[in-house]
Short mmCIF file of C-alpha atoms in Angstrom, two decimals:
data_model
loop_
_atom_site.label_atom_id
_atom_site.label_comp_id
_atom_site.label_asym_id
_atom_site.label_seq_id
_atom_site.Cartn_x
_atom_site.Cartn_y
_atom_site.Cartn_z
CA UNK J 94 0.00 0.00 0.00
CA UNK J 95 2.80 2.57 0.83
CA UNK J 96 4.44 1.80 -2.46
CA UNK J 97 1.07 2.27 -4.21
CA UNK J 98 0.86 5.69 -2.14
CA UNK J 99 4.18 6.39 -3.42
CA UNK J 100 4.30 5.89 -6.86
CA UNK J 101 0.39 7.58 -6.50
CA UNK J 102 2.47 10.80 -5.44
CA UNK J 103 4.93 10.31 -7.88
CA UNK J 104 2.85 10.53 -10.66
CA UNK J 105 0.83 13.45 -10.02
CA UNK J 106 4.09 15.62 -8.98
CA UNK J 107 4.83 14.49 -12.51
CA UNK J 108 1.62 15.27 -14.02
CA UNK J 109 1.46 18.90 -12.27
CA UNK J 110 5.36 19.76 -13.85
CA UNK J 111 3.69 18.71 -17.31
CA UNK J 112 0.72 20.81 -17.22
CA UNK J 113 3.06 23.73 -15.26
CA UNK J 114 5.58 23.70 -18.66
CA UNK J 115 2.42 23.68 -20.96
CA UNK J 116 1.79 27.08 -19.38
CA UNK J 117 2.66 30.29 -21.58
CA UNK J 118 4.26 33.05 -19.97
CA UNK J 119 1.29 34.72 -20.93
CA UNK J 120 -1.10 31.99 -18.67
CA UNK J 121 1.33 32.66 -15.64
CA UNK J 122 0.74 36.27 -16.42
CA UNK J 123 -3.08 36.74 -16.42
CA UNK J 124 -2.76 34.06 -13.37
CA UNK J 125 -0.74 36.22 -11.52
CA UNK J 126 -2.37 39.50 -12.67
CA UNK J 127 -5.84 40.96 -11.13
CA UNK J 128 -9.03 39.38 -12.21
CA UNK J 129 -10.48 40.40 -14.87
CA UNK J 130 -7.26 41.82 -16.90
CA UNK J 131 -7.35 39.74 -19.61
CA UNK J 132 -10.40 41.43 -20.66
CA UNK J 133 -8.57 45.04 -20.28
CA UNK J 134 -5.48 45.32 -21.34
CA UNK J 135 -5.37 48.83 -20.84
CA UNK J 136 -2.96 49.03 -17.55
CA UNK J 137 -3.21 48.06 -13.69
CA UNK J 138 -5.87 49.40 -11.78
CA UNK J 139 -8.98 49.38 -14.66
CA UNK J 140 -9.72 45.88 -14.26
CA UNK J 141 -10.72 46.18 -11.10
CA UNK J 142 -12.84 49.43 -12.19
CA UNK J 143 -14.51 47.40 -14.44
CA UNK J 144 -15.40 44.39 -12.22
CA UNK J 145 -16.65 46.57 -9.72
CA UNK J 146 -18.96 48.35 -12.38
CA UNK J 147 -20.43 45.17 -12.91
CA UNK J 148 -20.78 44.52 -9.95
CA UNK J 149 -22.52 47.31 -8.70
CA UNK J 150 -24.64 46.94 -11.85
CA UNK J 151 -23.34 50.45 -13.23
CA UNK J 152 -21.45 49.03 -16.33
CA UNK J 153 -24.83 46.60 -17.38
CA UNK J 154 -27.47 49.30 -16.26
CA UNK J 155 -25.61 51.77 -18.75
CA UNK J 156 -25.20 49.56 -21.18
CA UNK J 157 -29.04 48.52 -20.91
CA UNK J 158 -29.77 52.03 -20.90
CA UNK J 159 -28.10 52.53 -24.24
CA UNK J 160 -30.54 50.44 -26.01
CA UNK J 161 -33.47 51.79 -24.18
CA UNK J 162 -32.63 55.19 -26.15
CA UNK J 163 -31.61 54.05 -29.00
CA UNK J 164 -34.75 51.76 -29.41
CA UNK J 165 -37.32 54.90 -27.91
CA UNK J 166 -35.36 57.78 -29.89
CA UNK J 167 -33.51 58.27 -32.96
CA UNK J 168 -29.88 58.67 -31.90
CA UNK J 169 -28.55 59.06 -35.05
CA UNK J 170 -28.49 62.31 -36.88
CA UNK J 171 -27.39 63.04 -40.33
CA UNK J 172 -25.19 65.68 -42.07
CA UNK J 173 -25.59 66.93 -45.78
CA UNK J 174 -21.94 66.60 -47.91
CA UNK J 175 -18.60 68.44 -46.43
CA UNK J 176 -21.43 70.34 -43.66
CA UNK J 177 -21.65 70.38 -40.01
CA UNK J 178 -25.03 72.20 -39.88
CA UNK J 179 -28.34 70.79 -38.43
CA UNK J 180 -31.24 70.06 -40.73
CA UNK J 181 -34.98 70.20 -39.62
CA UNK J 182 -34.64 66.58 -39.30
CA UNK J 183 -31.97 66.53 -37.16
CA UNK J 184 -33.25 69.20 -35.15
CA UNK J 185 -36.24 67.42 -34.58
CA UNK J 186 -34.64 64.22 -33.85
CA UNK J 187 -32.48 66.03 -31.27
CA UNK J 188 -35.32 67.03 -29.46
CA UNK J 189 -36.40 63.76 -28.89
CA UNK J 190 -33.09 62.92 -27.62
CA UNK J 191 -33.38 65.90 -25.02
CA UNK J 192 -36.85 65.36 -24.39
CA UNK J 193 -35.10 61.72 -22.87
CA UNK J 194 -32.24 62.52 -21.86
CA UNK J 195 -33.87 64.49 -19.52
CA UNK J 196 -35.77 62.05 -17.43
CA UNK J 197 -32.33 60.49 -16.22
CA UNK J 198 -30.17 63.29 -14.62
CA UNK J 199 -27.97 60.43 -13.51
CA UNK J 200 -26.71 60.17 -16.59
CA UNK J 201 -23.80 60.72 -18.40
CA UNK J 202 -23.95 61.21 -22.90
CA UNK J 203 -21.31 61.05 -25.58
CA UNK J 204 -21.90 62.03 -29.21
CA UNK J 205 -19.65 60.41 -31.81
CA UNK J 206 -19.23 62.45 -35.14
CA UNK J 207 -18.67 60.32 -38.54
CA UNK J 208 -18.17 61.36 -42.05
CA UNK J 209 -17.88 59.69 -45.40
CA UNK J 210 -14.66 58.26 -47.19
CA UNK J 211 -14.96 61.58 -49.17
CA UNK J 212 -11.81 64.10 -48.19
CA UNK J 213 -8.15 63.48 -46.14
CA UNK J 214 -8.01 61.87 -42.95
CA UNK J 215 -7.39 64.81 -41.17
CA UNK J 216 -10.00 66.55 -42.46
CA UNK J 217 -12.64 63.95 -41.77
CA UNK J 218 -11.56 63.86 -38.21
CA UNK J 219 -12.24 67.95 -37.96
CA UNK J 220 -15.32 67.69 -39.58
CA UNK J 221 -16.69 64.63 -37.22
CA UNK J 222 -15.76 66.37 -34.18
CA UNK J 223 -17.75 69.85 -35.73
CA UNK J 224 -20.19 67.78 -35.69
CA UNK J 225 -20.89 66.15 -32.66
CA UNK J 226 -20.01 69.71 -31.28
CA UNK J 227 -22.96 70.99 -33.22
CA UNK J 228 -25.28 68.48 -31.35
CA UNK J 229 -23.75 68.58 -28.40
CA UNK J 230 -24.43 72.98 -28.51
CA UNK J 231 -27.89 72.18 -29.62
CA UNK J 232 -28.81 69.36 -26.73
CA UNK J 233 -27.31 72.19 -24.28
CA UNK J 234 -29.76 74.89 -25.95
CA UNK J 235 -32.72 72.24 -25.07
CA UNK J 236 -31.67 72.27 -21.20
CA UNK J 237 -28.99 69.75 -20.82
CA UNK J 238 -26.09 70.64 -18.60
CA UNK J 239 -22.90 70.19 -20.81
CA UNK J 240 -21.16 68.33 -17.92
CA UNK J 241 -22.96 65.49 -19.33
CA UNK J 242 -22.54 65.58 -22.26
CA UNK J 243 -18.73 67.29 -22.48
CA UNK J 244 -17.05 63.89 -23.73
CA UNK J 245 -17.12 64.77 -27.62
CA UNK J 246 -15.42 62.42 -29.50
CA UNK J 247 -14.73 62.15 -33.50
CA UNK J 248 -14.27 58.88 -35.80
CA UNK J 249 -13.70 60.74 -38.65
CA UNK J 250 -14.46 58.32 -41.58
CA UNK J 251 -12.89 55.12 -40.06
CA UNK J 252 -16.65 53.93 -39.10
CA UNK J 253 -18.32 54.10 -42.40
CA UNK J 254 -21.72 52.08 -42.44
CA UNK J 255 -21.45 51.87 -46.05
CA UNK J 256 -18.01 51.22 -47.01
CA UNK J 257 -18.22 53.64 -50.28
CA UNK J 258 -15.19 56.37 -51.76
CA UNK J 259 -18.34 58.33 -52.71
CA UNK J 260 -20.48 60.51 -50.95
CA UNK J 261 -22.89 58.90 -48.57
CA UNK J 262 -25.81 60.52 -46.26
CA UNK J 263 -25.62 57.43 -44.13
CA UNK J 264 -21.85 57.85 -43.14
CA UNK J 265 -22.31 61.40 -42.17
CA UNK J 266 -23.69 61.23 -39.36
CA UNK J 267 -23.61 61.42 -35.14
CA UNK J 268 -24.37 58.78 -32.55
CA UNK J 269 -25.57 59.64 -29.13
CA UNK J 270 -24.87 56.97 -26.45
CA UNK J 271 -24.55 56.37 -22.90
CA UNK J 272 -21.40 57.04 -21.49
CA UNK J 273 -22.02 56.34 -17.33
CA UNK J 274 -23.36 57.92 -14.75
CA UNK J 275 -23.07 61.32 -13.24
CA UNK J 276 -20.02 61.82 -11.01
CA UNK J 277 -20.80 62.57 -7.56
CA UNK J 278 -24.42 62.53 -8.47
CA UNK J 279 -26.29 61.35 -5.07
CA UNK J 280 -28.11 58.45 -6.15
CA UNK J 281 -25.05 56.82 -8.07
CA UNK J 282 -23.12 57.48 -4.99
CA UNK J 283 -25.95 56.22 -2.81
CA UNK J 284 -25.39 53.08 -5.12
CA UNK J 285 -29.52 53.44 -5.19
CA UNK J 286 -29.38 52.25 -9.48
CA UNK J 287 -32.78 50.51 -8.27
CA UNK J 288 -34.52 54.16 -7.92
CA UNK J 289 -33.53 54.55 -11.75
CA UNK J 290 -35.04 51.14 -12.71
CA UNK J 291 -37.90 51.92 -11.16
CA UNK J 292 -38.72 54.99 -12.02
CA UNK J 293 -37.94 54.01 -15.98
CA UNK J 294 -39.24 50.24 -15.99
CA UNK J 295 -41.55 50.16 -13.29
CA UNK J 296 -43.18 53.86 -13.63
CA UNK J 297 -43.22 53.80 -17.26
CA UNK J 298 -44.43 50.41 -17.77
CA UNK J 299 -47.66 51.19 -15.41
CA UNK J 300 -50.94 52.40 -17.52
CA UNK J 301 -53.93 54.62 -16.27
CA UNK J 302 -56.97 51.68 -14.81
CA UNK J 303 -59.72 51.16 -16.99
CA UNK J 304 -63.35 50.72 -15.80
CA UNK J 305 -65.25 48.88 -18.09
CA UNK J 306 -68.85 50.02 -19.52
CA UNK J 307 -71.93 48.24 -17.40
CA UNK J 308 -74.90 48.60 -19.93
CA UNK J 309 -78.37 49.27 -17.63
CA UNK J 310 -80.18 46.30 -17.68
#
């Protein structure tokens, strides 16, 4: 029995130095590194962020809140050739988007600016940032603090829906999203994301009774 015991020992010491040279350096890495990293990437300390997010239910919340607007508003606008100016449409479209936006003062919004493969690089890039300036000056004029809505970004014609050197009305365009949550804002701090559920889901969700007709007899 003891040699049985033995050689049992033996072979599993054996079996656990295989499997421990299989390892890359990269395995012994993202064992050794904080949870979550391998899905970052992007330095020490934002892992963590993240995993907290979720689970705090921050990061899904927002993310469930971005296709709540885009699927109850149009959160694309778009741009006629080489221009930066709003149309009716978009106008009208943007008040839609500040007509929602408002109901959630927790919350954060970023506009992305696009243009066609029409024009330089560089140029593009200028022009997709005038942009989403332009609705991020009109969303402000509509009563939206720009603190939430002050992270502008431009992608320029490297996002093209339709993948054409011409012109195209559907590449020149902005995207609103959600970006996160208010800093400091009491109810994120409070951790209280059920009080925005509710009063989105819940409140929304709720119709007026109905009493149905009795007919004399």
């Amino acid at each position: 029995m003891q040699v049985y015991m033995k050689n049992m020992r033996g072979a599993l010491i054996t079996l656990g130095l295989i499997a421990l040279s299989a390892c890359t350096y990269q395995d012994r890495m993202e064992f050794n590194s904080e949870a979550g990293s391998e899905l970052s990437g992007t330095g020490f300390g934002n892992a963590t962020m993240q995993n907290t997010m979720v689970q705090s239910g921050a990061r899904d919340y927002a993310i469930s809140l971005t296709k709540k607007f885009a699927a109850d508003v149009p959160n694309t606008v778009n741009f006629a050739f080489n221009s930066a100016a709003l149309t009716p449409q978009a106008r009208t479209a943007l008040d839609r988007q500040a007509d929602w936006i408002k109901q959630f003062p927790e919350v954060r919004f970023r506009v992305f600016g696009h243009t066609d493969l029409v024009g330089s690089s560089g140029y593009n890039k200028a022009l997709g940032l005038k942009r989403a300036r332009a609705v991020v000056g009109y969303l402000s004029s509509r009563g939206i603090s720009r603190a939430r809505l002050e992270a502008v970004v431009s992608f320029g014609e490297t996002q093209p829906l339709v993948p054409v050197n011409a012109p195209n009305a559907e590449n020149r365009r902005t995207v609103t999203e959600v970006s996160g949550f208010v800093k400091n804002h009491p109810t994120v701090m409070n951790g209280k994301y059920a009080m925005v559920v509710f009063r989105d889901y819940v409140t929304s969700a709720s119709s007026a009774p109905t009493v149905a007709a009795v007919s004399a007899p």
